[in-house]
Amino acid sequence: MLLFSVVVVASFLCLGAGFPHGAPSIACKGMVPGHLPTVTSGTNPFRFNLSSNAYKPGETIQGTLYAPGQMFKGFLIEVGAENDVSSEETAVGEFINLDASIEKHVCGTAAVTHINNNEKSSVSFTWKASPDAKGTLYVRATVVQQFFPSRYWLGAFSVPLNPSK
Ligand SMILES: *[C@@H]1O[C@H](CO)[C@@H](O)[C@H](O)[C@H]1NC(C)=O
């Protein structure tokens, strides 16, 4: 009985611990963390500051993900055509010039995620549109504030990014 409890507790901690070293590539499309359901509700406080509200195919946009006055631990950032939290993402373009002290690639080079679970107040990134990029795009993030109990926000979206002529 004691052994049984130890095993149960160990597996539970394992699940709850989530992914302190970054989102796994299985999260690329739905952008849902692999840990337990979130306890967050209400308006997503996370937002993006972007260097431009329009993109040029083949060129870059600088961005920062943050929530005023709030810290976070984990993140997954992509760019795609969806702006509905329940939509699956097809990530487009690539992230370049990563800050290796905070972030790493996942989903090829089409997304960035955290490399550790330190508290962060913001994360900055450089996204490069592919040469054939078209249509309205949105930067999208999943943000983890706590791994256990699991507290994360799905679907922080940027303003629509339209191709500039
Ligand atoms: C985001 O932009 C606002 C307005 O320019 C600025 O006040 C704020 O400091 C920026 N926040 C971050 C985290 O870059």
PDB file of C-alpha atoms and ligand atoms in Angstrom:
ATOM      1  CA  MET A   1       0.000   0.000   0.000  1.00  0.00           C
ATOM      2  CA  LEU A   2       2.828   2.362   0.862  1.00  0.00           C
ATOM      3  CA  LEU A   3       4.595   1.480  -2.383  1.00  0.00           C
ATOM      4  CA  PHE A   4       1.356   2.121  -4.296  1.00  0.00           C
ATOM      5  CA  SER A   5       1.004   5.600  -2.757  1.00  0.00           C
ATOM      6  CA  VAL A   6       4.599   6.457  -3.562  1.00  0.00           C
ATOM      7  CA  VAL A   7       4.098   5.491  -7.194  1.00  0.00           C
ATOM      8  CA  VAL A   8       0.878   7.476  -7.467  1.00  0.00           C
ATOM      9  CA  VAL A   9       2.427  10.562  -5.890  1.00  0.00           C
ATOM     10  CA  ALA A  10       5.497  10.281  -8.096  1.00  0.00           C
ATOM     11  CA  SER A  11       3.476  10.066 -11.316  1.00  0.00           C
ATOM     12  CA  PHE A  12       1.298  12.946 -10.224  1.00  0.00           C
ATOM     13  CA  LEU A  13       4.292  15.170  -9.554  1.00  0.00           C
ATOM     14  CA  CYS A  14       5.741  14.153 -12.885  1.00  0.00           C
ATOM     15  CA  LEU A  15       2.608  15.202 -14.757  1.00  0.00           C
ATOM     16  CA  GLY A  16       2.260  18.402 -12.787  1.00  0.00           C
ATOM     17  CA  ALA A  17       5.882  19.353 -13.247  1.00  0.00           C
ATOM     18  CA  GLY A  18       5.115  19.855 -16.938  1.00  0.00           C
ATOM     19  CA  PHE A  19       7.939  20.977 -19.134  1.00  0.00           C
ATOM     20  CA  PRO A  20      10.367  23.212 -17.239  1.00  0.00           C
ATOM     21  CA  HIS A  21      12.794  23.022 -20.152  1.00  0.00           C
ATOM     22  CA  GLY A  22      10.386  24.084 -22.881  1.00  0.00           C
ATOM     23  CA  ALA A  23       7.263  22.981 -24.692  1.00  0.00           C
ATOM     24  CA  PRO A  24       7.562  19.669 -26.534  1.00  0.00           C
ATOM     25  CA  SER A  25       7.032  19.692 -30.313  1.00  0.00           C
ATOM     26  CA  ILE A  26       3.719  17.880 -29.803  1.00  0.00           C
ATOM     27  CA  ALA A  27       2.387  21.276 -28.621  1.00  0.00           C
ATOM     28  CA  CYS A  28       3.145  22.955 -31.976  1.00  0.00           C
ATOM     29  CA  LYS A  29      -0.357  22.845 -33.483  1.00  0.00           C
ATOM     30  CA  GLY A  30      -2.801  23.215 -30.620  1.00  0.00           C
ATOM     31  CA  MET A  31      -0.334  25.138 -28.442  1.00  0.00           C
ATOM     32  CA  VAL A  32      -1.780  23.374 -25.385  1.00  0.00           C
ATOM     33  CA  PRO A  33       0.783  22.525 -22.692  1.00  0.00           C
ATOM     34  CA  GLY A  34       1.104  18.835 -21.809  1.00  0.00           C
ATOM     35  CA  HIS A  35       0.351  19.397 -18.131  1.00  0.00           C
ATOM     36  CA  LEU A  36      -2.896  19.438 -16.190  1.00  0.00           C
ATOM     37  CA  PRO A  37      -5.798  21.749 -17.154  1.00  0.00           C
ATOM     38  CA  THR A  38      -5.233  25.363 -16.257  1.00  0.00           C
ATOM     39  CA  VAL A  39      -6.821  27.153 -13.312  1.00  0.00           C
ATOM     40  CA  THR A  40      -6.760  30.526 -15.102  1.00  0.00           C
ATOM     41  CA  SER A  41      -9.968  32.229 -16.197  1.00  0.00           C
ATOM     42  CA  GLY A  42     -11.094  35.644 -17.353  1.00  0.00           C
ATOM     43  CA  THR A  43      -9.238  37.980 -19.669  1.00  0.00           C
ATOM     44  CA  ASN A  44      -5.807  36.878 -20.807  1.00  0.00           C
ATOM     45  CA  PRO A  45      -3.409  39.552 -19.456  1.00  0.00           C
ATOM     46  CA  PHE A  46      -0.608  38.703 -21.904  1.00  0.00           C
ATOM     47  CA  ARG A  47       0.050  40.909 -24.904  1.00  0.00           C
ATOM     48  CA  PHE A  48       2.663  41.770 -27.470  1.00  0.00           C
ATOM     49  CA  ASN A  49       4.630  44.904 -28.229  1.00  0.00           C
ATOM     50  CA  LEU A  50       5.639  44.695 -31.882  1.00  0.00           C
ATOM     51  CA  SER A  51       8.016  46.837 -33.912  1.00  0.00           C
ATOM     52  CA  SER A  52       5.459  46.992 -36.731  1.00  0.00           C
ATOM     53  CA  ASN A  53       1.808  46.154 -37.344  1.00  0.00           C
ATOM     54  CA  ALA A  54       2.602  45.116 -40.913  1.00  0.00           C
ATOM     55  CA  TYR A  55       5.106  42.659 -42.308  1.00  0.00           C
ATOM     56  CA  LYS A  56       7.118  42.514 -45.487  1.00  0.00           C
ATOM     57  CA  PRO A  57       7.747  39.044 -46.918  1.00  0.00           C
ATOM     58  CA  GLY A  58      11.331  38.019 -46.096  1.00  0.00           C
ATOM     59  CA  GLU A  59      11.753  40.745 -43.468  1.00  0.00           C
ATOM     60  CA  THR A  60      11.760  40.779 -39.678  1.00  0.00           C
ATOM     61  CA  ILE A  61       9.564  42.068 -36.857  1.00  0.00           C
ATOM     62  CA  GLN A  62      10.787  42.499 -33.275  1.00  0.00           C
ATOM     63  CA  GLY A  63       8.400  41.651 -30.490  1.00  0.00           C
ATOM     64  CA  THR A  64       8.051  41.413 -26.727  1.00  0.00           C
ATOM     65  CA  LEU A  65       5.577  39.223 -24.860  1.00  0.00           C
ATOM     66  CA  TYR A  66       4.529  40.441 -21.409  1.00  0.00           C
ATOM     67  CA  ALA A  67       1.641  41.130 -19.031  1.00  0.00           C
ATOM     68  CA  PRO A  68       1.764  44.399 -17.101  1.00  0.00           C
ATOM     69  CA  GLY A  69       2.863  43.656 -13.535  1.00  0.00           C
ATOM     70  CA  GLN A  70       2.859  39.859 -13.932  1.00  0.00           C
ATOM     71  CA  MET A  71       5.622  37.286 -14.060  1.00  0.00           C
ATOM     72  CA  PHE A  72       5.636  33.995 -15.939  1.00  0.00           C
ATOM     73  CA  LYS A  73       7.788  30.894 -16.297  1.00  0.00           C
ATOM     74  CA  GLY A  74       7.101  29.192 -19.617  1.00  0.00           C
ATOM     75  CA  PHE A  75       6.015  30.226 -23.092  1.00  0.00           C
ATOM     76  CA  LEU A  76       5.451  29.008 -26.618  1.00  0.00           C
ATOM     77  CA  ILE A  77       5.313  31.667 -29.341  1.00  0.00           C
ATOM     78  CA  GLU A  78       4.369  31.121 -32.993  1.00  0.00           C
ATOM     79  CA  VAL A  79       3.025  33.147 -35.911  1.00  0.00           C
ATOM     80  CA  GLY A  80       0.081  31.896 -37.955  1.00  0.00           C
ATOM     81  CA  ALA A  81      -3.170  32.838 -39.654  1.00  0.00           C
ATOM     82  CA  GLU A  82      -5.450  31.847 -36.754  1.00  0.00           C
ATOM     83  CA  ASN A  83      -6.762  34.147 -34.062  1.00  0.00           C
ATOM     84  CA  ASP A  84      -9.106  31.752 -32.330  1.00  0.00           C
ATOM     85  CA  VAL A  85      -7.824  29.986 -29.253  1.00  0.00           C
ATOM     86  CA  SER A  86      -9.393  26.678 -30.270  1.00  0.00           C
ATOM     87  CA  SER A  87      -7.889  26.697 -33.792  1.00  0.00           C
ATOM     88  CA  GLU A  88      -4.888  24.584 -34.576  1.00  0.00           C
ATOM     89  CA  GLU A  89      -1.954  26.591 -35.759  1.00  0.00           C
ATOM     90  CA  THR A  90       0.117  26.182 -38.880  1.00  0.00           C
ATOM     91  CA  ALA A  91       3.178  28.113 -37.826  1.00  0.00           C
ATOM     92  CA  VAL A  92       4.750  30.254 -40.535  1.00  0.00           C
ATOM     93  CA  GLY A  93       8.059  32.055 -40.900  1.00  0.00           C
ATOM     94  CA  GLU A  94      10.935  31.538 -38.501  1.00  0.00           C
ATOM     95  CA  PHE A  95      12.393  32.944 -35.314  1.00  0.00           C
ATOM     96  CA  ILE A  96      15.959  34.220 -35.573  1.00  0.00           C
ATOM     97  CA  ASN A  97      18.577  35.843 -33.290  1.00  0.00           C
ATOM     98  CA  LEU A  98      17.344  33.920 -30.234  1.00  0.00           C
ATOM     99  CA  ASP A  99      18.331  35.046 -26.748  1.00  0.00           C
ATOM    100  CA  ALA A 100      19.973  31.758 -25.734  1.00  0.00           C
ATOM    101  CA  SER A 101      19.689  32.618 -22.037  1.00  0.00           C
ATOM    102  CA  ILE A 102      15.876  32.468 -22.240  1.00  0.00           C
ATOM    103  CA  GLU A 103      14.635  30.764 -25.378  1.00  0.00           C
ATOM    104  CA  LYS A 104      15.174  27.946 -27.841  1.00  0.00           C
ATOM    105  CA  HIS A 105      13.563  26.765 -31.063  1.00  0.00           C
ATOM    106  CA  VAL A 106      10.827  24.144 -31.178  1.00  0.00           C
ATOM    107  CA  CYS A 107       8.654  23.074 -34.143  1.00  0.00           C
ATOM    108  CA  GLY A 108      11.703  23.396 -36.393  1.00  0.00           C
ATOM    109  CA  THR A 109      12.514  27.108 -36.343  1.00  0.00           C
ATOM    110  CA  ALA A 110       8.841  28.173 -36.460  1.00  0.00           C
ATOM    111  CA  ALA A 111       8.378  28.620 -32.704  1.00  0.00           C
ATOM    112  CA  VAL A 112      10.280  29.583 -29.578  1.00  0.00           C
ATOM    113  CA  THR A 113       9.888  28.206 -26.067  1.00  0.00           C
ATOM    114  CA  HIS A 114      11.536  28.668 -22.660  1.00  0.00           C
ATOM    115  CA  ILE A 115      14.752  26.879 -21.689  1.00  0.00           C
ATOM    116  CA  ASN A 116      14.143  27.055 -17.927  1.00  0.00           C
ATOM    117  CA  ASN A 117      11.349  27.810 -15.468  1.00  0.00           C
ATOM    118  CA  ASN A 118      12.863  30.969 -13.971  1.00  0.00           C
ATOM    119  CA  GLU A 119      10.432  33.824 -13.353  1.00  0.00           C
ATOM    120  CA  LYS A 120      10.388  36.221 -16.321  1.00  0.00           C
ATOM    121  CA  SER A 121       8.699  39.584 -16.743  1.00  0.00           C
ATOM    122  CA  SER A 122       8.961  39.586 -20.549  1.00  0.00           C
ATOM    123  CA  VAL A 123      10.523  37.753 -23.446  1.00  0.00           C
ATOM    124  CA  SER A 124      11.704  39.356 -26.668  1.00  0.00           C
ATOM    125  CA  PHE A 125      11.954  37.742 -30.070  1.00  0.00           C
ATOM    126  CA  THR A 126      12.710  38.408 -33.721  1.00  0.00           C
ATOM    127  CA  TRP A 127      10.424  36.802 -36.274  1.00  0.00           C
ATOM    128  CA  LYS A 128      11.249  36.653 -39.969  1.00  0.00           C
ATOM    129  CA  ALA A 129       8.459  36.325 -42.526  1.00  0.00           C
ATOM    130  CA  SER A 130       9.088  33.789 -45.257  1.00  0.00           C
ATOM    131  CA  PRO A 131       9.635  35.259 -48.755  1.00  0.00           C
ATOM    132  CA  ASP A 132       6.236  33.915 -49.872  1.00  0.00           C
ATOM    133  CA  ALA A 133       4.315  35.000 -46.748  1.00  0.00           C
ATOM    134  CA  LYS A 134       0.831  36.319 -47.441  1.00  0.00           C
ATOM    135  CA  GLY A 135      -2.444  37.181 -45.774  1.00  0.00           C
ATOM    136  CA  THR A 136      -3.210  38.425 -42.277  1.00  0.00           C
ATOM    137  CA  LEU A 137      -1.030  36.865 -39.592  1.00  0.00           C
ATOM    138  CA  TYR A 138      -1.067  36.959 -35.790  1.00  0.00           C
ATOM    139  CA  VAL A 139       1.634  36.336 -33.239  1.00  0.00           C
ATOM    140  CA  ARG A 140       0.236  33.843 -30.750  1.00  0.00           C
ATOM    141  CA  ALA A 141       1.489  32.668 -27.386  1.00  0.00           C
ATOM    142  CA  THR A 142       0.739  30.148 -24.690  1.00  0.00           C
ATOM    143  CA  VAL A 143       2.108  31.375 -21.364  1.00  0.00           C
ATOM    144  CA  VAL A 144       2.722  29.247 -18.258  1.00  0.00           C
ATOM    145  CA  GLN A 145       2.711  31.106 -14.952  1.00  0.00           C
ATOM    146  CA  GLN A 146       2.948  28.030 -12.742  1.00  0.00           C
ATOM    147  CA  PHE A 147       3.659  24.378 -13.514  1.00  0.00           C
ATOM    148  CA  PHE A 148       1.992  22.914 -10.408  1.00  0.00           C
ATOM    149  CA  PRO A 149      -0.843  23.474  -9.873  1.00  0.00           C
ATOM    150  CA  SER A 150      -0.997  24.101 -13.596  1.00  0.00           C
ATOM    151  CA  ARG A 151      -1.672  27.750 -14.349  1.00  0.00           C
ATOM    152  CA  TYR A 152      -1.376  28.808 -17.970  1.00  0.00           C
ATOM    153  CA  TRP A 153      -3.017  31.058 -20.567  1.00  0.00           C
ATOM    154  CA  LEU A 154      -3.856  29.918 -24.077  1.00  0.00           C
ATOM    155  CA  GLY A 155      -4.189  32.254 -27.015  1.00  0.00           C
ATOM    156  CA  ALA A 156      -2.557  35.573 -26.318  1.00  0.00           C
ATOM    157  CA  PHE A 157      -2.805  37.165 -29.781  1.00  0.00           C
ATOM    158  CA  SER A 158      -1.133  40.185 -31.312  1.00  0.00           C
ATOM    159  CA  VAL A 159      -2.965  42.739 -33.410  1.00  0.00           C
ATOM    160  CA  PRO A 160      -3.459  41.530 -37.007  1.00  0.00           C
ATOM    161  CA  LEU A 161      -0.279  41.813 -39.044  1.00  0.00           C
ATOM    162  CA  ASN A 162      -1.041  42.585 -42.642  1.00  0.00           C
ATOM    163  CA  PRO A 163       1.408  42.385 -45.522  1.00  0.00           C
ATOM    164  CA  SER A 164       2.733  45.844 -46.378  1.00  0.00           C
ATOM    165  CA  LYS A 165       2.833  46.825 -49.992  1.00  0.00           C
TER     166      LYS A 165
HETATM  167  C1  LIG B   1       5.347  47.987 -24.398  1.00  0.00           C
HETATM  168  O1  LIG B   1       5.061  49.200 -25.032  1.00  0.00           O
HETATM  169  C2  LIG B   1       4.606  50.211 -24.133  1.00  0.00           C
HETATM  170  C3  LIG B   1       4.182  51.407 -24.978  1.00  0.00           C
HETATM  171  O2  LIG B   1       5.209  51.774 -25.845  1.00  0.00           O
HETATM  172  C4  LIG B   1       5.699  50.532 -23.130  1.00  0.00           C
HETATM  173  O3  LIG B   1       5.257  51.495 -22.220  1.00  0.00           O
HETATM  174  C5  LIG B   1       6.086  49.270 -22.385  1.00  0.00           C
HETATM  175  O4  LIG B   1       7.181  49.509 -21.530  1.00  0.00           O
HETATM  176  C6  LIG B   1       6.435  48.146 -23.350  1.00  0.00           C
HETATM  177  N1  LIG B   1       6.612  46.945 -22.565  1.00  0.00           N
HETATM  178  C7  LIG B   1       7.572  46.059 -22.814  1.00  0.00           C
HETATM  179  C8  LIG B   1       7.647  44.905 -21.861  1.00  0.00           C
HETATM  180  O5  LIG B   1       8.332  46.129 -23.759  1.00  0.00           O
END
